[in-house]
Short mmCIF file of C-alpha atoms and ligand atoms in Angstrom, two decimals:
data_model
loop_
_atom_site.label_atom_id
_atom_site.label_comp_id
_atom_site.label_asym_id
_atom_site.label_seq_id
_atom_site.Cartn_x
_atom_site.Cartn_y
_atom_site.Cartn_z
CA UNK A 1 -125.16 -19.41 -308.27
CA UNK A 2 -122.05 -17.32 -308.93
CA UNK A 3 -119.61 -16.40 -306.19
CA UNK A 4 -119.86 -12.75 -305.14
CA UNK A 5 -116.96 -11.18 -307.10
CA UNK A 6 -114.33 -9.00 -305.47
CA UNK A 7 -115.59 -5.73 -304.01
CA UNK A 8 -115.82 -3.05 -306.71
CA UNK A 9 -114.82 0.38 -305.47
CA UNK A 10 -116.72 3.21 -307.10
CA UNK A 11 -115.99 6.90 -307.59
CA UNK A 12 -119.41 8.48 -308.07
CA UNK A 13 -119.51 11.78 -309.94
CA UNK A 14 -122.86 13.53 -309.48
CA UNK A 15 -123.95 11.72 -306.30
CA UNK A 16 -126.79 14.19 -305.65
CA UNK A 17 -128.50 13.87 -309.03
CA UNK A 18 -131.00 11.47 -310.50
CA UNK A 19 -128.30 9.06 -311.73
CA UNK A 20 -126.60 9.51 -308.35
CA UNK A 21 -129.81 8.42 -306.58
CA UNK A 22 -130.10 5.32 -308.76
CA UNK A 23 -126.41 4.48 -308.33
CA UNK A 24 -126.57 4.80 -304.54
CA UNK A 25 -129.67 2.60 -304.53
CA UNK A 26 -127.84 -0.11 -306.51
CA UNK A 27 -124.83 0.10 -304.19
CA UNK A 28 -127.10 -0.17 -301.14
CA UNK A 29 -128.73 -3.29 -302.58
CA UNK A 30 -125.35 -5.04 -302.98
CA UNK A 31 -123.09 -3.94 -300.09
CA UNK A 32 -120.98 -7.08 -300.49
CA UNK A 33 -120.18 -6.18 -304.13
CA UNK A 34 -119.95 -2.41 -304.30
CA UNK A 35 -118.56 0.37 -302.14
CA UNK A 36 -118.44 4.11 -302.77
CA UNK A 37 -114.90 5.33 -302.15
CA UNK A 38 -115.37 8.88 -303.42
CA UNK A 39 -118.24 11.08 -304.50
CA UNK A 40 -118.89 14.51 -305.93
CA UNK A 41 -121.82 16.89 -305.75
CA UNK A 42 -122.42 20.40 -306.99
CA UNK A 43 -124.19 22.46 -304.36
CA UNK A 44 -126.90 20.20 -302.95
CA UNK A 45 -125.48 19.61 -299.47
CA UNK A 46 -128.91 18.62 -298.19
CA UNK A 47 -128.60 15.44 -300.23
CA UNK A 48 -124.85 15.08 -300.06
CA UNK A 49 -124.46 15.05 -296.27
CA UNK A 50 -126.78 12.04 -295.67
CA UNK A 51 -125.14 10.25 -298.62
CA UNK A 52 -121.71 10.70 -297.00
CA UNK A 53 -123.09 9.44 -293.69
CA UNK A 54 -124.55 6.36 -295.39
CA UNK A 55 -121.64 5.45 -297.69
CA UNK A 56 -118.58 6.83 -295.86
CA UNK A 57 -116.44 7.79 -298.88
CA UNK A 58 -112.79 8.72 -298.32
CA UNK A 59 -112.86 11.68 -300.71
CA UNK A 60 -115.65 14.13 -301.52
CA UNK A 61 -115.89 17.15 -303.77
CA UNK A 62 -118.35 20.05 -304.02
CA UNK A 63 -118.43 23.17 -306.18
CA UNK A 64 -117.40 25.94 -303.76
CA UNK A 65 -114.67 26.36 -301.17
CA UNK A 66 -117.29 27.45 -298.59
CA UNK A 67 -119.36 24.29 -299.05
CA UNK A 68 -116.19 22.20 -298.84
CA UNK A 69 -115.42 23.79 -295.45
CA UNK A 70 -118.94 22.99 -294.27
CA UNK A 71 -118.71 19.34 -295.34
CA UNK A 72 -115.29 19.09 -293.63
CA UNK A 73 -116.76 20.37 -290.38
CA UNK A 74 -119.50 17.73 -290.54
CA UNK A 75 -117.13 14.91 -291.51
CA UNK A 76 -113.64 15.64 -290.18
CA UNK A 77 -112.33 12.24 -291.36
CA UNK A 78 -113.25 12.82 -295.00
CA UNK A 79 -110.94 14.57 -297.45
CA UNK A 80 -113.08 17.30 -299.07
CA UNK A 81 -112.07 19.21 -302.18
CA UNK A 82 -113.88 21.65 -304.44
CA UNK A 83 -114.12 22.95 -307.98
CA UNK A 84 -112.50 21.42 -311.04
CA UNK A 85 -109.58 19.91 -309.10
CA UNK A 86 -111.96 18.42 -306.57
CA UNK A 87 -113.77 16.54 -309.35
CA UNK A 88 -110.49 15.21 -310.73
CA UNK A 89 -109.42 14.09 -307.24
CA UNK A 90 -112.67 12.16 -306.81
CA UNK A 91 -112.29 10.46 -310.21
CA UNK A 92 -108.61 9.61 -309.90
CA UNK A 93 -108.55 8.27 -306.34
CA UNK A 94 -106.11 5.32 -306.55
CA UNK A 95 -108.52 2.98 -304.73
CA UNK A 96 -111.35 3.56 -307.23
CA UNK A 97 -111.81 0.76 -309.79
CA UNK A 98 -114.80 2.30 -311.58
CA UNK A 99 -115.76 5.91 -312.15
CA UNK A 100 -119.50 6.35 -312.54
CA UNK A 101 -120.01 9.55 -314.51
CA UNK A 102 -123.35 11.00 -313.41
CA UNK A 103 -122.56 14.71 -313.64
CA UNK A 104 -124.61 16.72 -316.10
CA UNK A 105 -122.86 18.71 -318.82
CA UNK A 106 -119.37 19.07 -320.23
CA UNK A 107 -118.01 19.78 -316.72
CA UNK A 108 -117.93 15.97 -316.46
CA UNK A 109 -115.36 15.64 -319.24
CA UNK A 110 -112.11 16.50 -317.41
CA UNK A 111 -112.56 14.08 -314.46
CA UNK A 112 -113.72 11.29 -316.80
CA UNK A 113 -110.73 11.83 -319.07
CA UNK A 114 -108.21 11.84 -316.22
CA UNK A 115 -109.69 8.59 -314.89
CA UNK A 116 -109.59 6.94 -318.32
CA UNK A 117 -105.95 7.95 -318.77
CA UNK A 118 -105.19 6.03 -315.57
CA UNK A 119 -106.90 2.93 -316.99
CA UNK A 120 -109.95 3.08 -314.70
CA UNK A 121 -113.23 1.69 -315.98
CA UNK A 122 -115.60 4.51 -316.92
CA UNK A 123 -119.31 3.75 -316.53
CA UNK A 124 -120.73 6.75 -318.31
CA UNK A 125 -124.15 8.36 -318.01
CA UNK A 126 -122.75 11.83 -318.73
CA UNK A 127 -123.19 11.67 -322.52
CA UNK A 128 -122.01 15.27 -322.97
CA UNK A 129 -118.48 13.99 -322.32
CA UNK A 130 -118.58 11.84 -325.46
CA UNK A 131 -120.32 14.51 -327.53
CA UNK A 132 -117.66 17.08 -326.69
CA UNK A 133 -114.58 14.90 -326.90
CA UNK A 134 -115.55 11.41 -328.07
CA UNK A 135 -112.51 10.91 -330.25
CA UNK A 136 -109.77 11.91 -327.76
CA UNK A 137 -111.56 10.19 -324.88
CA UNK A 138 -111.87 6.87 -326.74
CA UNK A 139 -108.27 7.20 -327.96
CA UNK A 140 -107.13 7.65 -324.35
CA UNK A 141 -109.15 4.58 -323.34
CA UNK A 142 -107.53 2.49 -326.08
CA UNK A 143 -104.08 3.68 -325.00
CA UNK A 144 -104.59 2.91 -321.31
CA UNK A 145 -106.78 -0.17 -321.73
CA UNK A 146 -109.66 1.48 -319.84
CA UNK A 147 -113.14 0.17 -320.55
CA UNK A 148 -115.80 2.77 -321.34
CA UNK A 149 -119.18 1.23 -320.51
CA UNK A 150 -122.50 2.90 -321.21
CA UNK A 151 -125.02 3.70 -318.50
CA UNK A 152 -127.40 5.57 -320.82
CA UNK A 153 -130.27 3.10 -321.26
CA UNK A 154 -130.19 3.08 -325.09
CA UNK A 155 -126.47 2.46 -325.18
CA UNK A 156 -126.70 -0.18 -322.50
CA UNK A 157 -129.27 -1.89 -324.76
CA UNK A 158 -126.98 -1.58 -327.79
CA UNK A 159 -124.01 -2.85 -325.79
CA UNK A 160 -126.00 -5.95 -324.84
CA UNK A 161 -127.39 -6.57 -328.34
CA UNK A 162 -123.95 -6.09 -329.92
CA UNK A 163 -122.70 -9.09 -327.96
CA UNK A 164 -124.68 -11.21 -330.45
CA UNK A 165 -122.48 -10.48 -333.49
CA UNK A 166 -119.23 -9.01 -334.75
CA UNK A 167 -118.67 -5.37 -335.63
CA UNK A 168 -118.59 -6.23 -339.35
CA UNK A 169 -121.97 -7.96 -339.02
CA UNK A 170 -123.73 -4.81 -337.80
CA UNK A 171 -125.97 -3.17 -340.40
CA UNK A 172 -127.30 -0.33 -338.26
CA UNK A 173 -128.04 0.78 -334.72
CA UNK A 174 -131.59 1.88 -333.96
CA UNK A 175 -132.02 4.19 -330.98
CA UNK A 176 -135.50 4.34 -329.52
CA UNK A 177 -136.94 7.64 -328.27
CA UNK A 178 -140.12 8.24 -326.31
CA UNK A 179 -140.73 11.41 -328.34
CA UNK A 180 -141.05 13.39 -325.11
CA UNK A 181 -144.14 15.27 -323.93
CA UNK A 182 -144.78 17.06 -327.25
CA UNK A 183 -144.92 14.10 -329.63
CA UNK A 184 -148.51 14.81 -330.58
CA UNK A 185 -148.84 18.48 -329.56
CA UNK A 186 -149.91 20.96 -332.25
CA UNK A 187 -146.68 22.38 -333.60
CA UNK A 188 -148.22 25.88 -333.84
CA UNK A 189 -148.51 26.00 -330.03
CA UNK A 190 -144.80 25.30 -329.35
CA UNK A 191 -144.02 28.97 -328.52
CA UNK A 192 -146.49 28.71 -325.60
CA UNK A 193 -144.74 25.70 -324.02
CA UNK A 194 -143.91 26.42 -320.38
CA UNK A 195 -141.05 25.04 -318.29
CA UNK A 196 -143.52 22.87 -316.38
CA UNK A 197 -144.93 21.46 -319.63
CA UNK A 198 -141.45 20.57 -320.84
CA UNK A 199 -140.44 19.02 -317.51
CA UNK A 200 -143.35 16.56 -317.67
CA UNK A 201 -141.58 13.59 -319.29
CA UNK A 202 -143.99 10.79 -320.18
CA UNK A 203 -141.85 7.80 -319.14
CA UNK A 204 -138.67 8.74 -317.24
CA UNK A 205 -137.96 10.75 -314.09
CA UNK A 206 -134.62 12.48 -314.63
CA UNK A 207 -132.74 15.70 -313.92
CA UNK A 208 -134.03 18.94 -315.51
CA UNK A 209 -131.42 19.32 -318.26
CA UNK A 210 -131.88 15.88 -319.81
CA UNK A 211 -135.66 16.20 -319.40
CA UNK A 212 -135.67 19.36 -321.53
CA UNK A 213 -133.27 17.68 -323.97
CA UNK A 214 -135.77 14.82 -324.22
CA UNK A 215 -138.58 17.24 -325.08
CA UNK A 216 -136.56 18.83 -327.91
CA UNK A 217 -135.03 15.43 -328.72
CA UNK A 218 -131.61 17.06 -328.55
CA UNK A 219 -131.07 14.21 -326.11
CA UNK A 220 -131.56 11.65 -328.87
CA UNK A 221 -129.22 13.59 -331.10
CA UNK A 222 -126.56 13.64 -328.38
CA UNK A 223 -127.13 9.90 -328.04
CA UNK A 224 -126.43 9.39 -331.75
CA UNK A 225 -123.00 10.97 -331.22
CA UNK A 226 -122.54 8.97 -328.01
CA UNK A 227 -123.26 5.74 -329.93
CA UNK A 228 -120.91 6.78 -332.72
CA UNK A 229 -117.96 6.91 -330.32
CA UNK A 230 -118.89 4.08 -327.98
CA UNK A 231 -119.43 1.54 -330.75
CA UNK A 232 -117.38 2.97 -333.63
CA UNK A 233 -120.38 3.07 -335.96
CA UNK A 234 -120.67 6.06 -338.33
CA UNK A 235 -123.62 8.47 -338.06
CA UNK A 236 -125.42 7.35 -341.25
CA UNK A 237 -125.66 3.83 -339.76
CA UNK A 238 -127.42 5.11 -336.64
CA UNK A 239 -131.18 5.64 -336.85
CA UNK A 240 -133.81 6.93 -334.45
CA UNK A 241 -137.31 5.51 -334.08
CA UNK A 242 -140.07 6.73 -331.78
CA UNK A 243 -141.24 4.23 -329.19
CA UNK A 244 -143.53 5.99 -326.68
CA UNK A 245 -143.52 3.17 -324.11
CA UNK A 246 -139.70 3.24 -323.49
CA UNK A 247 -139.60 -0.52 -322.92
CA UNK A 248 -137.44 -1.49 -325.91
CA UNK A 249 -134.37 0.56 -325.08
CA UNK A 250 -132.71 0.22 -328.50
CA UNK A 251 -131.95 -2.31 -331.22
CA UNK A 252 -129.16 -3.60 -333.41
CA UNK A 253 -129.94 -4.73 -336.94
CA UNK A 254 -127.43 -7.24 -338.28
CA UNK A 255 -126.55 -7.77 -341.95
CA UNK A 256 -128.58 -11.01 -342.10
CA UNK A 257 -131.78 -9.14 -341.26
CA UNK A 258 -131.96 -10.11 -337.58
CA UNK A 259 -132.89 -7.29 -335.22
CA UNK A 260 -131.91 -7.70 -331.57
CA UNK A 261 -133.80 -5.54 -329.10
CA UNK A 262 -133.25 -5.19 -325.37
CA UNK A 263 -136.12 -4.65 -322.94
CA UNK A 264 -136.24 -3.87 -319.24
CA UNK A 265 -138.32 -1.67 -316.94
CA UNK A 266 -137.65 2.06 -317.34
CA UNK A 267 -135.56 2.28 -314.21
CA UNK A 268 -131.93 3.44 -314.51
CA UNK A 269 -130.85 1.00 -311.83
CA UNK A 270 -130.92 -1.74 -314.49
CA UNK A 271 -128.32 -0.16 -316.82
CA UNK A 272 -126.25 0.94 -313.82
CA UNK A 273 -126.18 -2.61 -312.47
CA UNK A 274 -125.27 -3.93 -315.93
CA UNK A 275 -122.34 -1.52 -316.23
CA UNK A 276 -121.12 -2.28 -312.71
CA UNK A 277 -121.25 -6.07 -313.13
CA UNK A 278 -120.25 -6.39 -316.82
CA UNK A 279 -119.25 -8.89 -318.20
CA UNK A 280 -121.22 -10.83 -315.58
CA UNK A 281 -124.90 -10.66 -314.78
CA UNK A 282 -126.17 -11.02 -311.24
CA UNK A 283 -129.64 -11.71 -309.85
CA UNK A 284 -131.44 -8.53 -308.81
CA UNK A 285 -134.24 -8.00 -306.30
CA UNK A 286 -135.66 -5.23 -308.52
CA UNK A 287 -139.03 -6.10 -310.07
CA UNK A 288 -138.64 -7.15 -313.71
CA UNK A 289 -140.97 -6.69 -316.68
CA UNK A 290 -144.42 -8.19 -316.58
CA UNK A 291 -144.67 -9.00 -320.27
CA UNK A 292 -148.35 -9.84 -320.33
CA UNK A 293 -149.36 -6.52 -318.80
CA UNK A 294 -147.20 -4.34 -321.06
CA UNK A 295 -149.90 -3.73 -323.64
CA UNK A 296 -148.88 -2.54 -327.08
CA UNK A 297 -145.33 -1.67 -327.92
CA UNK A 298 -145.50 0.93 -330.69
CA UNK A 299 -142.88 2.25 -333.12
CA UNK A 300 -143.28 5.38 -335.24
CA UNK A 301 -141.01 7.28 -337.60
CA UNK A 302 -139.62 10.52 -336.22
CA UNK A 303 -140.99 13.70 -337.86
CA UNK A 304 -137.85 15.76 -338.56
CA UNK A 305 -139.75 19.09 -338.58
CA UNK A 306 -141.12 18.47 -335.08
CA UNK A 307 -137.64 17.76 -333.76
CA UNK A 308 -135.20 20.04 -335.63
CA UNK A 309 -132.54 19.38 -332.98
CA UNK A 310 -131.96 15.89 -334.34
CA UNK A 311 -131.14 17.17 -337.83
CA UNK A 312 -128.72 19.71 -336.33
CA UNK A 313 -126.91 16.93 -334.51
CA UNK A 314 -126.54 14.70 -337.56
CA UNK A 315 -125.14 17.69 -339.46
CA UNK A 316 -122.68 18.48 -336.63
CA UNK A 317 -121.57 14.85 -336.51
CA UNK A 318 -121.04 14.83 -340.27
CA UNK A 319 -119.05 18.08 -340.07
CA UNK A 320 -117.02 16.70 -337.18
CA UNK A 321 -114.09 18.54 -335.55
CA UNK A 322 -115.29 21.17 -333.09
CA UNK A 323 -118.92 21.21 -334.32
CA UNK A 324 -120.34 18.68 -331.80
CA UNK A 325 -118.62 20.42 -328.87
CA UNK A 326 -120.04 23.75 -329.99
CA UNK A 327 -123.51 22.28 -330.43
CA UNK A 328 -123.39 20.78 -326.96
CA UNK A 329 -122.20 23.94 -325.20
CA UNK A 330 -124.76 26.15 -326.98
CA UNK A 331 -127.45 23.68 -325.99
CA UNK A 332 -126.35 23.68 -322.34
CA UNK A 333 -126.60 27.48 -322.22
CA UNK A 334 -129.93 27.51 -324.08
CA UNK A 335 -131.53 24.86 -321.87
CA UNK A 336 -130.47 26.73 -318.72
CA UNK A 337 -131.85 29.97 -320.17
CA UNK A 338 -135.17 28.24 -320.90
CA UNK A 339 -135.28 26.73 -317.39
CA UNK A 340 -134.60 30.21 -315.98
CA UNK A 341 -137.56 31.59 -317.93
CA UNK A 342 -135.36 33.78 -320.11
CA UNK A 343 -136.08 32.34 -323.55
CA UNK A 344 -139.12 30.63 -325.07
CA UNK A 345 -139.04 26.93 -325.86
CA UNK A 346 -138.41 27.16 -329.64
CA UNK A 347 -135.44 29.46 -328.95
CA UNK A 348 -133.47 26.55 -327.45
CA UNK A 349 -132.82 24.94 -330.81
CA UNK A 350 -132.66 28.32 -332.54
CA UNK A 351 -129.82 29.30 -330.21
CA UNK A 352 -127.91 26.12 -331.05
CA UNK A 353 -128.41 26.69 -334.79
CA UNK A 354 -127.25 30.31 -334.52
CA UNK A 355 -124.10 29.49 -332.57
CA UNK A 356 -123.23 26.67 -334.97
CA UNK A 357 -123.85 29.05 -337.88
CA UNK A 358 -121.26 31.48 -336.47
CA UNK A 359 -118.64 28.83 -335.79
CA UNK A 360 -115.56 28.22 -337.89
CA UNK A 361 -114.97 24.51 -337.45
CA UNK A 362 -111.49 23.40 -336.41
CA UNK A 363 -110.05 19.94 -335.81
CA UNK A 364 -110.29 18.40 -332.35
CA UNK A 365 -107.43 16.08 -331.55
CA UNK A 366 -107.24 16.64 -327.81
CA UNK A 367 -109.49 17.31 -324.86
CA UNK A 368 -107.94 20.78 -324.66
CA UNK A 369 -109.12 21.49 -328.24
CA UNK A 370 -112.61 20.30 -327.32
CA UNK A 371 -112.73 22.45 -324.21
CA UNK A 372 -111.59 25.48 -326.20
CA UNK A 373 -114.50 24.99 -328.63
CA UNK A 374 -116.82 24.53 -325.64
CA UNK A 375 -115.66 27.80 -324.09
CA UNK A 376 -116.00 29.67 -327.41
CA UNK A 377 -119.57 28.42 -327.84
CA UNK A 378 -120.52 29.45 -324.30
CA UNK A 379 -119.27 32.99 -324.91
CA UNK A 380 -121.07 33.15 -328.24
CA UNK A 381 -124.30 31.77 -326.77
CA UNK A 382 -124.15 34.32 -323.95
CA UNK A 383 -123.79 37.09 -326.54
CA UNK A 384 -126.76 35.83 -328.58
CA UNK A 385 -128.99 35.24 -325.56
CA UNK A 386 -130.43 38.80 -325.30
CA UNK A 387 -131.61 38.54 -328.93
CA UNK A 388 -133.72 35.50 -328.09
CA UNK A 389 -134.98 36.56 -324.69
CA UNK A 390 -138.68 36.74 -324.01
CA UNK A 391 -139.27 40.42 -323.29
CA UNK A 392 -139.07 40.60 -319.47
CA UNK A 393 -142.01 43.03 -319.40
CA UNK A 394 -144.19 40.80 -321.52
CA UNK A 395 -143.31 37.82 -319.36
CA UNK A 396 -143.95 39.40 -315.98
CA UNK A 397 -146.46 42.23 -316.60
CA UNK A 398 -149.52 41.80 -314.40
CA UNK A 399 -152.77 41.57 -316.31
CA UNK A 400 -154.30 44.95 -315.34
CA UNK A 401 -157.67 45.69 -316.86
CA UNK A 402 -157.36 48.43 -319.53
P1 NDP B 1 -129.20 15.81 -312.36
O1 NDP B 1 -129.43 17.23 -312.70
O2 NDP B 1 -130.26 15.09 -311.62
O3 NDP B 1 -127.85 15.66 -311.52
C1 NDP B 1 -126.67 16.27 -311.95
C2 NDP B 1 -125.55 16.03 -310.97
O4 NDP B 1 -124.41 16.74 -311.42
C3 NDP B 1 -125.84 16.51 -309.56
O5 NDP B 1 -125.17 15.70 -308.65
C4 NDP B 1 -125.25 17.92 -309.58
O6 NDP B 1 -124.90 18.39 -308.29
C5 NDP B 1 -124.00 17.66 -310.39
N1 NDP B 1 -123.50 18.87 -311.04
C6 NDP B 1 -124.18 19.71 -311.86
N2 NDP B 1 -123.39 20.72 -312.26
C7 NDP B 1 -122.19 20.52 -311.67
C8 NDP B 1 -120.97 21.25 -311.66
N3 NDP B 1 -120.82 22.38 -312.35
N4 NDP B 1 -119.93 20.76 -310.94
C9 NDP B 1 -120.07 19.60 -310.24
N5 NDP B 1 -121.21 18.89 -310.20
C10 NDP B 1 -122.26 19.34 -310.90
O7 NDP B 1 -128.86 15.07 -313.73
P2 NDP B 1 -129.12 13.54 -314.11
O8 NDP B 1 -128.68 12.65 -312.99
O9 NDP B 1 -130.47 13.39 -314.65
O10 NDP B 1 -128.12 13.36 -315.34
C11 NDP B 1 -126.73 13.22 -315.17
C12 NDP B 1 -126.10 12.80 -316.51
O11 NDP B 1 -126.59 11.51 -316.85
C13 NDP B 1 -126.49 13.71 -317.67
O12 NDP B 1 -125.41 13.81 -318.55
C14 NDP B 1 -127.64 12.98 -318.35
O13 NDP B 1 -127.73 13.25 -319.72
C15 NDP B 1 -127.21 11.52 -318.12
N6 NDP B 1 -128.33 10.58 -318.10
C16 NDP B 1 -129.28 10.68 -317.13
C17 NDP B 1 -130.34 9.79 -317.08
C18 NDP B 1 -131.36 9.85 -315.99
O14 NDP B 1 -132.21 8.96 -315.89
N7 NDP B 1 -131.35 10.84 -315.11
C19 NDP B 1 -130.49 8.75 -318.10
C20 NDP B 1 -129.41 8.70 -319.06
C21 NDP B 1 -128.38 9.60 -319.05
P3 NDP B 1 -125.89 19.28 -307.33
O15 NDP B 1 -127.28 18.84 -307.63
O16 NDP B 1 -125.40 18.91 -305.97
O17 NDP B 1 -125.64 20.71 -307.64
MG1 MG B 2 -130.94 7.74 -322.92
#
């Protein structure tokens, strides 16, 4: 049995989300190994306050000044910040060894980048950060010596399988995708998809944005870009295969024809534990896979017409520069508009295509460049939104008899 290593001190971004829940559960299982020294939330104080009471971080951040004042009143000994600076303060706390990026959206980029510049290990769930600014973020990590470790389950699988060979021996990466709730739904009925339909993910329980991204498979597209930057493998060497059971989390095919797959239960605590203990492995009390009761593990090709988002992402990756940042921001706006009931389901990807179509691509050599493209795309998406909106009258009109 290995000695318990030194205590790892964690800055947790997005403590009140789904990744936050899983991360706090892992930390609670191993109090001798992990401690939360800082944490951020958006506006969910109902979840944040008990998490502060349980984990006693030194520094906390929330979105608004008012909420920060409320948290301060409840916990006078805790330093509480807010807004963009609050997030950076959580991520750059000198005591923090690891920043666990569990915020959703490109708002997670700035704190992750500042932490990486300081040489802190970044355990990243927040894939949007790598989609928006993969190149400058990885360059900053190389310069400071910071490790960027994946938490996303597919990338955790790839990270593990890649340990079996050298970079030159890799033929391709194969990302698995459940296919989401509409894998077999009649394509003609897609305009009738409701928010509840799209939030019913077949295998994972996650936050709303990534759940919608999983339905459109924009999530898998974003993961292709994430893999491109994490593992320095070009887009054409990254494939997607449907695997409805979500047990094989991804695979690496090596040049000699060997394919290494990684399996584990579909519980994010496994990849979080891997990232927090890498390069070691420690025994876990979590129940593992029962191989003989798994049933069939199936693999299907992805139908590109069913999931047009994936094609858009490959094209944006090929174009490079500001295109991926623009794609990501347009998607964030579109997904929120769908969740708010403002646009129909097919309009999510249409919005992304329209914004990309109006964009003049520029080079991205810094995080500032990436954030400028992000801001442009948000403005553009907001301008296009009314054109795609479901007519409010049609959506809300009561069904009076004629
Ligand atoms: P959730 O929606 O469950 O949680 C998001 C977290 O981010 C919450 O803590 C939320 O705070 C916080 N947040 C949202 N907006 C802001 C903001 N503007 N400023 C500060 N904080 C903010 O998302 P998930 O946990 O599902 O996903 C988080 C990230 O991890 C995403 O990038 C996702 O793609 C990735 N990921 C998630 C997986 C999962 O299983 N959930 C799997 C693989 C990757 P609050 O709620 O307090 O407002
Ligand atoms: Mg994933």
